[in-house]
PDB file of C-alpha atoms and ligand atoms in Angstrom:
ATOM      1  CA  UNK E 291      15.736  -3.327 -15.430  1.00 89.00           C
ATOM      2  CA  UNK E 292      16.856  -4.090 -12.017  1.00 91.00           C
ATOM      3  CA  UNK E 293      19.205  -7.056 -10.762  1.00 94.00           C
ATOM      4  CA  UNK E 294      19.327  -8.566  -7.633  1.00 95.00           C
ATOM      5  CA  UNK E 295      22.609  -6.841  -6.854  1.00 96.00           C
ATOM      6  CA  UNK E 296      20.249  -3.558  -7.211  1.00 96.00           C
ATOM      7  CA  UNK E 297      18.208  -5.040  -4.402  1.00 97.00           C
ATOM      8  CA  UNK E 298      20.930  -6.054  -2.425  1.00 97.00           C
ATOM      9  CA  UNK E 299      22.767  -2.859  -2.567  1.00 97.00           C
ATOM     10  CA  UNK E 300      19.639  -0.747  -1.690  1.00 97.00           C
ATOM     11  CA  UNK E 301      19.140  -3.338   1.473  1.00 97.00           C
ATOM     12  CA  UNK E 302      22.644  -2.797   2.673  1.00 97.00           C
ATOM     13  CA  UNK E 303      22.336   0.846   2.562  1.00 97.00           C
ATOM     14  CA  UNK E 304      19.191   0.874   4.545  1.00 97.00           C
ATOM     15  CA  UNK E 305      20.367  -1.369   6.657  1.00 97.00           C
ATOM     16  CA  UNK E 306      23.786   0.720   7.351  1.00 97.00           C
ATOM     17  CA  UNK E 307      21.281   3.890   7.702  1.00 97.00           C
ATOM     18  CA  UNK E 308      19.112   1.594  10.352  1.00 97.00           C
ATOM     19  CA  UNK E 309      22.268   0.958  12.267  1.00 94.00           C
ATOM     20  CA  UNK E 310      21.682  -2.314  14.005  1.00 94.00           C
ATOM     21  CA  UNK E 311      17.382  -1.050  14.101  1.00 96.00           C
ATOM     22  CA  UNK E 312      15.881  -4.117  12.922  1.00 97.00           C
ATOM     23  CA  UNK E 313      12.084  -3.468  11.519  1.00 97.00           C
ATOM     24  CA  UNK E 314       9.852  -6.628  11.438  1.00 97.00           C
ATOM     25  CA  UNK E 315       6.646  -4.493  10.134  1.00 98.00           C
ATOM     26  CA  UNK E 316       6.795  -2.841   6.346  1.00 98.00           C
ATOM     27  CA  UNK E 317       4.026   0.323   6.238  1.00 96.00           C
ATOM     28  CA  UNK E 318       3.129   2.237   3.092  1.00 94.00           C
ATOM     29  CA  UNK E 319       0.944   5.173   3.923  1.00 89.00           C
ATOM     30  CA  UNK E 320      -0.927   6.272   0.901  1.00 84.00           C
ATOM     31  CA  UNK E 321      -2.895   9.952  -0.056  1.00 74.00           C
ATOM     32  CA  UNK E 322      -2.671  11.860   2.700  1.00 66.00           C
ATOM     33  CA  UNK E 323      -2.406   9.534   5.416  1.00 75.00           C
ATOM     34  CA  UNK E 324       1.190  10.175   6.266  1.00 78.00           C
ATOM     35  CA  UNK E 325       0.063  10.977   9.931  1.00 82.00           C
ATOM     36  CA  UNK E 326       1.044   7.564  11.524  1.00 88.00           C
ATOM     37  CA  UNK E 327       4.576   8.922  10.778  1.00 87.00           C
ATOM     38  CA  UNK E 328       4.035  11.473  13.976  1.00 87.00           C
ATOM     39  CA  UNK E 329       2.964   8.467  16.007  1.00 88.00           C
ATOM     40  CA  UNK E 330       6.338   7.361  16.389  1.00 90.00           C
ATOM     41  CA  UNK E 331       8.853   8.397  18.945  1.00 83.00           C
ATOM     42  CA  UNK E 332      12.139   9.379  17.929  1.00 87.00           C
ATOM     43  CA  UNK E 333      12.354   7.789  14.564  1.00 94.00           C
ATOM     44  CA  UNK E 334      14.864   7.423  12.241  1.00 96.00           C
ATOM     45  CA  UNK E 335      14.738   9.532   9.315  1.00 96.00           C
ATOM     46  CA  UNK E 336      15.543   8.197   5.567  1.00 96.00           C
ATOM     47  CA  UNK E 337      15.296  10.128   2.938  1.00 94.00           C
ATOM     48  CA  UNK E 338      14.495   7.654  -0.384  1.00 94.00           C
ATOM     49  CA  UNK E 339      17.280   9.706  -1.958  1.00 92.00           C
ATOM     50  CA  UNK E 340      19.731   7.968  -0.141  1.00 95.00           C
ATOM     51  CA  UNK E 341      19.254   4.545  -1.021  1.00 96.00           C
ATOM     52  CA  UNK E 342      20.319   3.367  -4.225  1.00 96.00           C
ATOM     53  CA  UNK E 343      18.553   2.347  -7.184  1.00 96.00           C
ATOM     54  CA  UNK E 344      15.187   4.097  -5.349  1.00 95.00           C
ATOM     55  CA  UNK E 345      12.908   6.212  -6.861  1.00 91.00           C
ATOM     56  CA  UNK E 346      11.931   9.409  -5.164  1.00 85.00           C
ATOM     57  CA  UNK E 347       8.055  10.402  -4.717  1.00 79.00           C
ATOM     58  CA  UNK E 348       6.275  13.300  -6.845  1.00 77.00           C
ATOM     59  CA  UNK E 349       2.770  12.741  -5.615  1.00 72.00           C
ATOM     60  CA  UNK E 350       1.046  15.122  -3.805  1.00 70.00           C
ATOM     61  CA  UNK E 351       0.578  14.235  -0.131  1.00 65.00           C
ATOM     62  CA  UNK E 352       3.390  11.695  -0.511  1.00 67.00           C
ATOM     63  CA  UNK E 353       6.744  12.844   1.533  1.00 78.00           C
ATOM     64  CA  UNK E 354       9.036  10.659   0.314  1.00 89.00           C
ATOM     65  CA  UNK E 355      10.857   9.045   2.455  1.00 93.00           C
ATOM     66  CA  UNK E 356      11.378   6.111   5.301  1.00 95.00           C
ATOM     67  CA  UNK E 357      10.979   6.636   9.110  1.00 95.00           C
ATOM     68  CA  UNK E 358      11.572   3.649  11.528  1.00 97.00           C
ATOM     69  CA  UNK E 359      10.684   3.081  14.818  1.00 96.00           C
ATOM     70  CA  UNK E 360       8.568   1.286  17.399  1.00 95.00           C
ATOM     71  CA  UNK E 361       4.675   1.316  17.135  1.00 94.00           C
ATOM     72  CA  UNK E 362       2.044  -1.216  18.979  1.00 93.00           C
ATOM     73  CA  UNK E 363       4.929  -2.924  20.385  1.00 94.00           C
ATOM     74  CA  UNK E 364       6.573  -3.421  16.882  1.00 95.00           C
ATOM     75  CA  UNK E 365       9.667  -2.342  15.437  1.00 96.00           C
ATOM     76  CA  UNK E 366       8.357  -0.751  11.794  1.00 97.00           C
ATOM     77  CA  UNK E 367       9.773   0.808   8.164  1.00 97.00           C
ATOM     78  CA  UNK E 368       7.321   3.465   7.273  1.00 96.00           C
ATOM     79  CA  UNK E 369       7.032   4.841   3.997  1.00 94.00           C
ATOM     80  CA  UNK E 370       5.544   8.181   3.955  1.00 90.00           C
ATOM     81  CA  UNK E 371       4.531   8.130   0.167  1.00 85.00           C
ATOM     82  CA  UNK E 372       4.841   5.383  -2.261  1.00 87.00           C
ATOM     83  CA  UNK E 373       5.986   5.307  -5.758  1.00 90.00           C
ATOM     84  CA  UNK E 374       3.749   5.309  -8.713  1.00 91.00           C
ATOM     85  CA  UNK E 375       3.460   3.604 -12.081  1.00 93.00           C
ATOM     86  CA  UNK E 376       1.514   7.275 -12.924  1.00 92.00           C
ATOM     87  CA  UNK E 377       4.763   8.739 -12.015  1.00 90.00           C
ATOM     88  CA  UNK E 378       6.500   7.521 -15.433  1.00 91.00           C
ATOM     89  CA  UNK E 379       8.532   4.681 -12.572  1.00 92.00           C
ATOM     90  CA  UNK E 380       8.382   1.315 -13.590  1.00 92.00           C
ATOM     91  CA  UNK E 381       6.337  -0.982 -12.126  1.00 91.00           C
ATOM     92  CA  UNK E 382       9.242  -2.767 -10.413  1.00 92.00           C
ATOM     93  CA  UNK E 383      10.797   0.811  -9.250  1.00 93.00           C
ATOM     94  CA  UNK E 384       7.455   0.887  -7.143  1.00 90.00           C
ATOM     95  CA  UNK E 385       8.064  -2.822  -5.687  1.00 91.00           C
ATOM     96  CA  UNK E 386      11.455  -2.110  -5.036  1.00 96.00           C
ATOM     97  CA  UNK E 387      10.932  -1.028  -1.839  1.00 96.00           C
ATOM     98  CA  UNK E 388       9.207  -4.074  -0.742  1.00 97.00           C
ATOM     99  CA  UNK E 389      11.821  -6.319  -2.040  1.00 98.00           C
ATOM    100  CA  UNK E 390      14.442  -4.337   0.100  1.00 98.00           C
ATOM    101  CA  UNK E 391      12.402  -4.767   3.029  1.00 98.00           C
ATOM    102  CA  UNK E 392      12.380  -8.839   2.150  1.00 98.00           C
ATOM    103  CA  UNK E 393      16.072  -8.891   2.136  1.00 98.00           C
ATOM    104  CA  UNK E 394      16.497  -6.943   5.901  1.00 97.00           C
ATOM    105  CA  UNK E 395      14.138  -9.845   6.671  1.00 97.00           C
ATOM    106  CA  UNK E 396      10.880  -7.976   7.282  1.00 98.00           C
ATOM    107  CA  UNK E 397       7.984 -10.606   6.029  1.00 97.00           C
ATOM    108  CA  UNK E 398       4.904  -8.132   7.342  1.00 98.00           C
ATOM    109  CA  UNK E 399       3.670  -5.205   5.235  1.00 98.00           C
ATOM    110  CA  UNK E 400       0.788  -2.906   6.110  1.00 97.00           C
ATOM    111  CA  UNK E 401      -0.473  -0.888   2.432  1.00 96.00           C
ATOM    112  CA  UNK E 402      -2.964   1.919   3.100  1.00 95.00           C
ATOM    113  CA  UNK E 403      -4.581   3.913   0.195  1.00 94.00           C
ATOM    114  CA  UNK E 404      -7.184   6.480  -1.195  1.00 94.00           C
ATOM    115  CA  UNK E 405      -9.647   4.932  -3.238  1.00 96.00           C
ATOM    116  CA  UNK E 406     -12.849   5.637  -5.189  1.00 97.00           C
ATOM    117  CA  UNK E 407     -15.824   4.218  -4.104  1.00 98.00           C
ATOM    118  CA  UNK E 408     -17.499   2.034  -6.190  1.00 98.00           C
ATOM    119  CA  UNK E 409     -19.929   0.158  -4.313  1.00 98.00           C
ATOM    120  CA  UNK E 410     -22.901   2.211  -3.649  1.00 97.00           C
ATOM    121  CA  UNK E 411     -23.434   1.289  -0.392  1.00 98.00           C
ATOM    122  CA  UNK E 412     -20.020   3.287   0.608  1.00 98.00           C
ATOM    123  CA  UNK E 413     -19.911   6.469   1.828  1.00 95.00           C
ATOM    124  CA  UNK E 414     -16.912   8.934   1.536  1.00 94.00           C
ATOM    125  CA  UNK E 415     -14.694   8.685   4.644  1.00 93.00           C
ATOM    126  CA  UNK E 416     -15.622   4.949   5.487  1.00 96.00           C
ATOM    127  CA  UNK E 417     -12.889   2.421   5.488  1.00 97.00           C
ATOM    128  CA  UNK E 418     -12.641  -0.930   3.187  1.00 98.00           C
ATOM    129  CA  UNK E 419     -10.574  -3.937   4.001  1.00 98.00           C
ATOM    130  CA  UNK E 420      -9.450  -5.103   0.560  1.00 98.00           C
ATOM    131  CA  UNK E 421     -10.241  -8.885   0.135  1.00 98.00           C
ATOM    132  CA  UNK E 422      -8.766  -9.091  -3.165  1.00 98.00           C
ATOM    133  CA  UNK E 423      -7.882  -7.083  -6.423  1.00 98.00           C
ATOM    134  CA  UNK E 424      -8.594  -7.108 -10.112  1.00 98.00           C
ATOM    135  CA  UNK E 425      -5.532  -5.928 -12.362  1.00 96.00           C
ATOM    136  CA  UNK E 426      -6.354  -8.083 -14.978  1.00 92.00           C
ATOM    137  CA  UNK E 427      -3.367  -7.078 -17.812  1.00 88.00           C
ATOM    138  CA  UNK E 428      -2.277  -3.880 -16.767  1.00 89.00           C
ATOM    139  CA  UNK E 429       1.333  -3.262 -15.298  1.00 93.00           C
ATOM    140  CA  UNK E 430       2.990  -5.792 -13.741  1.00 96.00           C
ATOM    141  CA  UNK E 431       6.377  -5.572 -11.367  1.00 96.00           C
ATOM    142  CA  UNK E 432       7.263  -9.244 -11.849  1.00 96.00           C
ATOM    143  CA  UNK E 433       7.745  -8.837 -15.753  1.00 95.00           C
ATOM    144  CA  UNK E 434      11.045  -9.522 -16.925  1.00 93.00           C
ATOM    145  CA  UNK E 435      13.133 -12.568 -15.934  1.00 94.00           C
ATOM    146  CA  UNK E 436      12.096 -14.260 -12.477  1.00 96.00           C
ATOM    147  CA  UNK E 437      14.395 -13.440  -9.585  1.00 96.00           C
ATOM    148  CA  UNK E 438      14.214 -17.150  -7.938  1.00 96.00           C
ATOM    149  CA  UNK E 439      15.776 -15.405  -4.943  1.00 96.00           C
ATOM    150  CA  UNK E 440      12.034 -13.743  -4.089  1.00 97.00           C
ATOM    151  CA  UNK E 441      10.109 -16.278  -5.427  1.00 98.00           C
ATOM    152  CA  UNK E 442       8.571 -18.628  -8.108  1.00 98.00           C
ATOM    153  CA  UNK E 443       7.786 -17.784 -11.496  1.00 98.00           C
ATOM    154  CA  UNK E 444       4.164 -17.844 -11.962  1.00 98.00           C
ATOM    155  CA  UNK E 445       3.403 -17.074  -8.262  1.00 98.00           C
ATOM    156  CA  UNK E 446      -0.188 -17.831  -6.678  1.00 97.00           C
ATOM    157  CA  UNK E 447      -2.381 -14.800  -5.897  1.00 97.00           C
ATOM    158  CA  UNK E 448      -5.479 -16.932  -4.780  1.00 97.00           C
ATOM    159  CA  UNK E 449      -4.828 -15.847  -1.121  1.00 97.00           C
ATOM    160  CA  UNK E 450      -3.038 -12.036  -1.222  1.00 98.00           C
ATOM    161  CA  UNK E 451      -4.269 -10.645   1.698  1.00 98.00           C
ATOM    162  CA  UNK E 452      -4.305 -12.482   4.816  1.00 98.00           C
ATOM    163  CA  UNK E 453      -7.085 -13.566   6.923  1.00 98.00           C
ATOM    164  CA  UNK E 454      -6.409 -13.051   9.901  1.00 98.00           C
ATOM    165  CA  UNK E 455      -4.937  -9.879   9.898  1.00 98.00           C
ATOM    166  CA  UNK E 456      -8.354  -8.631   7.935  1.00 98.00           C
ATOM    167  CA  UNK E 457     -10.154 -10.219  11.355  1.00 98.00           C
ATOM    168  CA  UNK E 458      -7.988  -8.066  13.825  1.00 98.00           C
ATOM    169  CA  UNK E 459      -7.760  -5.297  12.040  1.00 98.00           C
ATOM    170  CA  UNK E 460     -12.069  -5.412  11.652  1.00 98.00           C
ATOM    171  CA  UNK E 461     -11.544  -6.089  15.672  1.00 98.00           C
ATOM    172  CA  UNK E 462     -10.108  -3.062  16.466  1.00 98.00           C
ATOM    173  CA  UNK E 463     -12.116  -1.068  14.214  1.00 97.00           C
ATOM    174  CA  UNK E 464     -15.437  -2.209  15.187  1.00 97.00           C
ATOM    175  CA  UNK E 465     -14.126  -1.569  18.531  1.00 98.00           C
ATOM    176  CA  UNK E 466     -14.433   2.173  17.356  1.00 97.00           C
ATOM    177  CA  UNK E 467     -17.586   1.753  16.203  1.00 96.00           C
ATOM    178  CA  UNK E 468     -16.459   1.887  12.734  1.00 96.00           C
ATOM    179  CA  UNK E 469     -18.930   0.518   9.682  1.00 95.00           C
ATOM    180  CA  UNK E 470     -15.447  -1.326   8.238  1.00 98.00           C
ATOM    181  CA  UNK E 471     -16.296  -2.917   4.785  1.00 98.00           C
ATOM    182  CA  UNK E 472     -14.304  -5.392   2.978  1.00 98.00           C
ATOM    183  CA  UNK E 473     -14.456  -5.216  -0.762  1.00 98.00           C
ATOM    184  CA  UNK E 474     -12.713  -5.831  -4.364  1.00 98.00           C
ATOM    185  CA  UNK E 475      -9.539  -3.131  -5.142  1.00 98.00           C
ATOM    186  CA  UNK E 476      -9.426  -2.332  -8.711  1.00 98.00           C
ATOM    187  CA  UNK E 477      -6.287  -1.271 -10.203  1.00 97.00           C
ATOM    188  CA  UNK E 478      -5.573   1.599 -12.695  1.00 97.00           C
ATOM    189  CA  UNK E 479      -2.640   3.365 -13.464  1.00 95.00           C
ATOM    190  CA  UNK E 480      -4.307   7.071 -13.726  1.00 94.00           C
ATOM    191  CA  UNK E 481      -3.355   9.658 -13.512  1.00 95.00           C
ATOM    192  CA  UNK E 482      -6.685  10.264 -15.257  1.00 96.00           C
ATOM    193  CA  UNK E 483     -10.026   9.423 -12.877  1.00 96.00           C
ATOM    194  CA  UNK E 484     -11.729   7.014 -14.568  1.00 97.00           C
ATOM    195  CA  UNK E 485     -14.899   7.585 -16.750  1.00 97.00           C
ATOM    196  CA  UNK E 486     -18.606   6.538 -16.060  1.00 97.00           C
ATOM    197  CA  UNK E 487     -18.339   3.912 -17.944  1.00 97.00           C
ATOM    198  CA  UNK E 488     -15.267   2.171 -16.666  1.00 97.00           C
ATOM    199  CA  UNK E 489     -16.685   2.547 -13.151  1.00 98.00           C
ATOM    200  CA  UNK E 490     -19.767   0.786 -14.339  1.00 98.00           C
ATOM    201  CA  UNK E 491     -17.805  -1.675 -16.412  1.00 98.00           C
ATOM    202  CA  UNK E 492     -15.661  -2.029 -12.869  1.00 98.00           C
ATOM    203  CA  UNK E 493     -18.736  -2.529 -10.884  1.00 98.00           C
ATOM    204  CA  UNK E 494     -19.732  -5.424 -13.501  1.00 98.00           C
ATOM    205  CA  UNK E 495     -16.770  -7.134 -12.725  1.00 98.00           C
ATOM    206  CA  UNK E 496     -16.840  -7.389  -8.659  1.00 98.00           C
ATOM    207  CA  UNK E 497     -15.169  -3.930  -7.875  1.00 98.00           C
ATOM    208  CA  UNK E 498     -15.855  -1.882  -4.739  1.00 98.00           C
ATOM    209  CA  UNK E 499     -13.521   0.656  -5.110  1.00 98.00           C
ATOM    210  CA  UNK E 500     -10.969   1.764  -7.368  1.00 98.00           C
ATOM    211  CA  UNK E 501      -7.381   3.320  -6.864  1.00 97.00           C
ATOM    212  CA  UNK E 502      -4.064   3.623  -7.976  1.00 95.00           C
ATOM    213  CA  UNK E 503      -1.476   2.078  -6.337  1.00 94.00           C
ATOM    214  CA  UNK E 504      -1.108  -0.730  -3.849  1.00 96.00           C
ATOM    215  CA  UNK E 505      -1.416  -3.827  -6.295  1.00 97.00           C
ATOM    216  CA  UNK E 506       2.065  -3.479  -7.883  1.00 96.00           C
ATOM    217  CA  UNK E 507       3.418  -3.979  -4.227  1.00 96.00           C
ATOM    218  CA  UNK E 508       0.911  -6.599  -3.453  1.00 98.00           C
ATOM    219  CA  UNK E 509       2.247  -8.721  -6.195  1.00 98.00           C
ATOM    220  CA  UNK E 510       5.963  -8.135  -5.521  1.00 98.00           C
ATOM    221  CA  UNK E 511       4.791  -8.578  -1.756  1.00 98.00           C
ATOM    222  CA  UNK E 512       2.959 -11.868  -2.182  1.00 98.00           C
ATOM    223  CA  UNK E 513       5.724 -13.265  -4.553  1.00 98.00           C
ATOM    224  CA  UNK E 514       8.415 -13.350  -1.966  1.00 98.00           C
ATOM    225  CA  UNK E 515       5.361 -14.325   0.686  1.00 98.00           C
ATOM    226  CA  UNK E 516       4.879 -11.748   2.843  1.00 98.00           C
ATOM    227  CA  UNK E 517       1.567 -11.512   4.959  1.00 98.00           C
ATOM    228  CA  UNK E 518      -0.479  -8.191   4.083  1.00 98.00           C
ATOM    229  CA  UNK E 519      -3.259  -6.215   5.626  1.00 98.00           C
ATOM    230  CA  UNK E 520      -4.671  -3.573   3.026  1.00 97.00           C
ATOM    231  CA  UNK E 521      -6.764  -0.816   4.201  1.00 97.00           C
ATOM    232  CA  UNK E 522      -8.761   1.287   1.534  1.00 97.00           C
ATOM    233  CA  UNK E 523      -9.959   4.687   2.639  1.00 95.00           C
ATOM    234  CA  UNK E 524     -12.991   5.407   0.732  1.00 96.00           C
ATOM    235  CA  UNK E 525     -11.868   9.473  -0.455  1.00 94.00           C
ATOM    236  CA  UNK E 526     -14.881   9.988  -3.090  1.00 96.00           C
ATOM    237  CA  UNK E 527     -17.886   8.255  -4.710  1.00 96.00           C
ATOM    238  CA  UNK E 528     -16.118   7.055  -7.910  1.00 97.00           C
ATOM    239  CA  UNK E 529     -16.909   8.792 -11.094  1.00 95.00           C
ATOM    240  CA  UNK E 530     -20.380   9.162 -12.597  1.00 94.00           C
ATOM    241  CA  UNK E 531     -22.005   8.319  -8.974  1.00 94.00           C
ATOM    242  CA  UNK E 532     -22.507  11.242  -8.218  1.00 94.00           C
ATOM    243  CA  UNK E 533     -23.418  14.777 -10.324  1.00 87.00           C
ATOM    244  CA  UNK E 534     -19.869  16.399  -9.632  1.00 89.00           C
ATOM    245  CA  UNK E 535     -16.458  15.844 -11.086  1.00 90.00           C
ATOM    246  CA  UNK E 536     -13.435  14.666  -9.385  1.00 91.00           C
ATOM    247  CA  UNK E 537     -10.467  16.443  -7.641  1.00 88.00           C
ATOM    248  CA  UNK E 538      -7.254  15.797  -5.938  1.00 88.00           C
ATOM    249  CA  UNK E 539      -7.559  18.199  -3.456  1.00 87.00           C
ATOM    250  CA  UNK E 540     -10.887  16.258  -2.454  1.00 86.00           C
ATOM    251  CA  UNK E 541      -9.136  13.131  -2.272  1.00 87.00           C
ATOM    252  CA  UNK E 542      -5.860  14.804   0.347  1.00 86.00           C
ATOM    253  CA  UNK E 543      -8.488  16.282   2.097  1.00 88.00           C
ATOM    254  CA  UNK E 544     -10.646  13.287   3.010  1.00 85.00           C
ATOM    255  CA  UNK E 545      -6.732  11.662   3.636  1.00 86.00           C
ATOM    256  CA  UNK E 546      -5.970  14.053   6.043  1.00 87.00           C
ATOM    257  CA  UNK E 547      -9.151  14.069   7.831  1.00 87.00           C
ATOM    258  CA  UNK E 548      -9.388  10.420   8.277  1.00 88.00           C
ATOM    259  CA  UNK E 549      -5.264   9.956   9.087  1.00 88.00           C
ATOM    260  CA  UNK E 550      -5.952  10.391  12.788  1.00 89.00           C
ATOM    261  CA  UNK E 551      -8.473   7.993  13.427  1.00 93.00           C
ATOM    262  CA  UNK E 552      -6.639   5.140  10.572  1.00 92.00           C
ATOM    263  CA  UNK E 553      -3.425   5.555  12.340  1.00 92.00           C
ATOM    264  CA  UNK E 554      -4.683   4.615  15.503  1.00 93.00           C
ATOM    265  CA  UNK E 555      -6.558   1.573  14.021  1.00 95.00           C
ATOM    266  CA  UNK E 556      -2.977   0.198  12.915  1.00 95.00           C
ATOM    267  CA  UNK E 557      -1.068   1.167  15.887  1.00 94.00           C
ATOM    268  CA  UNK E 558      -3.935  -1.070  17.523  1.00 96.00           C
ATOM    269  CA  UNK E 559      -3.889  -3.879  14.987  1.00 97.00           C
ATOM    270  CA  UNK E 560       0.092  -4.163  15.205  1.00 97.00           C
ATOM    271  CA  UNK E 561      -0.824  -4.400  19.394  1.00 96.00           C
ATOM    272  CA  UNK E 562      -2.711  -7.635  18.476  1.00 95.00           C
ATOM    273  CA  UNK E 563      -0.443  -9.260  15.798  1.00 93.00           C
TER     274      UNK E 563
HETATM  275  N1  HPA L 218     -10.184   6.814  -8.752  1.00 72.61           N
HETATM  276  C1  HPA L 218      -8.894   6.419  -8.781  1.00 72.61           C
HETATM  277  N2  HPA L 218      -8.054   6.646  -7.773  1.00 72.61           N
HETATM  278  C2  HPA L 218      -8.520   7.300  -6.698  1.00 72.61           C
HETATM  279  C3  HPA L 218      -9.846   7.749  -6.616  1.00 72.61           C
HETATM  280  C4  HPA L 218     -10.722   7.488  -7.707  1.00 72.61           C
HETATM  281  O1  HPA L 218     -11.920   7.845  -7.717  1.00 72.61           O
HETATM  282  N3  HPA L 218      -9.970   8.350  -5.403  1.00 72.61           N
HETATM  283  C5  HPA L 218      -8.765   8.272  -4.793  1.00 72.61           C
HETATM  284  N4  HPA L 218      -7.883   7.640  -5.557  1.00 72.61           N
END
């Protein structure tokens, strides 16, 4: 289990690596949308390896490591791919990253992510604003004893992801003429796609789409109260919708082909914030 020296340690190392760069915006980039990282000029290139007590990615479409630099106007810590619980990492090894950020002082994070659509009236390739999540008792990165240096105990969740960042982020991608929803994130840990049923069990319960990753951060996010935009790329129908089965390739492929046109939608949105 990690202590607070763990976090500290890991922020002093990034910070030494940042050399007097001081990032105010925290980005995760999720399945295949590691694009934005090209957007920025000249970054600064960190490796996960070399900060301590971090976890190094194995996903596919997930490069592993930190690049910093100025986007929109605003100094930002990019990860190009996050950690996951499917991984066999704790669910704290995935938040670590956000609590490092915390410490260098950064109270913004940006989460972007693949996702099944649930909702029927998605299509494949269409963006969601998440609005909230359902976890319900899975894996949780705040289990264990509290830090009180990140925040309270039994923290609130009734507001995760902020309101008006969801309204300029919908600005800019109307602006496109996007059709942006805004919908429910469910959260498994995979690696397994889910089954018919649980998608219509999901659906039952207020779900839109379903992924895996994002909340774990959320929670360690919202508990030392950071303001988030999520962004859900809708990769594939969710299972059972439609008469095929589910890949991975499918999902990096719909990534990459919508990376462009998301990255440009958050270089916009961190114009306007
Ligand atoms: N289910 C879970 N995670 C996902 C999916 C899905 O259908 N698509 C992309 N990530």
């Amino acid at each position: 289990m990690l202590s607070f020296d763990d976090y500290r340690e890991g922020a002093e190392a990034l910070s030494k690596k940042l050399s007097g760069f001081k990032p105010e915006v925290l980005i995760i980039l999720g399945s295949g949308l590691g694009r934005l990282g090209e957007k920025l000029a000249s970054p600064i290139v960190i490796p996960y390896g070399e900060i301590p007590h971090m976890k190094f990615s194995t996903a596919p479409g997930h490069a592993g490591r930190f690049l910093a630099g100025e986007l929109g106007g605003k100094k930002v810590l990019l990860m190009q791919g996050r950690l996951h619980f499917y991984e066999g990492w704790a669910a704290e090894d995935a938040a670590f990253p956000i609590r490092v950020a915390k410490l260098l002082g950064i109270d913004k994070l940006i989460v972007t992510n693949a996702a099944g659509g649930i909702n029927t009236g998605y299509k494949p390739g269409e963006l969601m604003l998440i609005s909230d999540f359902i976890k319900l008792n899975s894996v949780n990165p705040l289990i264990g004893p509290n830090m009180d240096e990140f925040g309270p105990r039994f923290p609130d969740m009734s507001r995760v992801f902020d309101r008006e960042y969801m309204a300029a982020f919908r600005l800019v991608a109307e602006s496109h003429g996007e059709n942006i929803h805004e919908g429910v994130y469910f959260y498994c840990t995979g690696p397994q796609y889910e089954t018919p049923a649980e998608i219509r069990a999901m659906r039952i319960l207020g779900a839109d789409a379903v992924g895996m990753s994002t909340v774990p951060e959320c929670i360690a996010a919202r508990h030392c109260g950071m303001r988030i935009l999520g962004v859900t790329l809708v990769t594939n129908m969710a299972a059972g919708i439609l008469d095929k089965p589910l890949s991975g390739e499918e999902v990096i492929e719909a990534g990459n082909a919508a990376s462009e046109r998301l990255s440009g939608y958050v270089r916009e949105f961190l114009e306007r914030i």
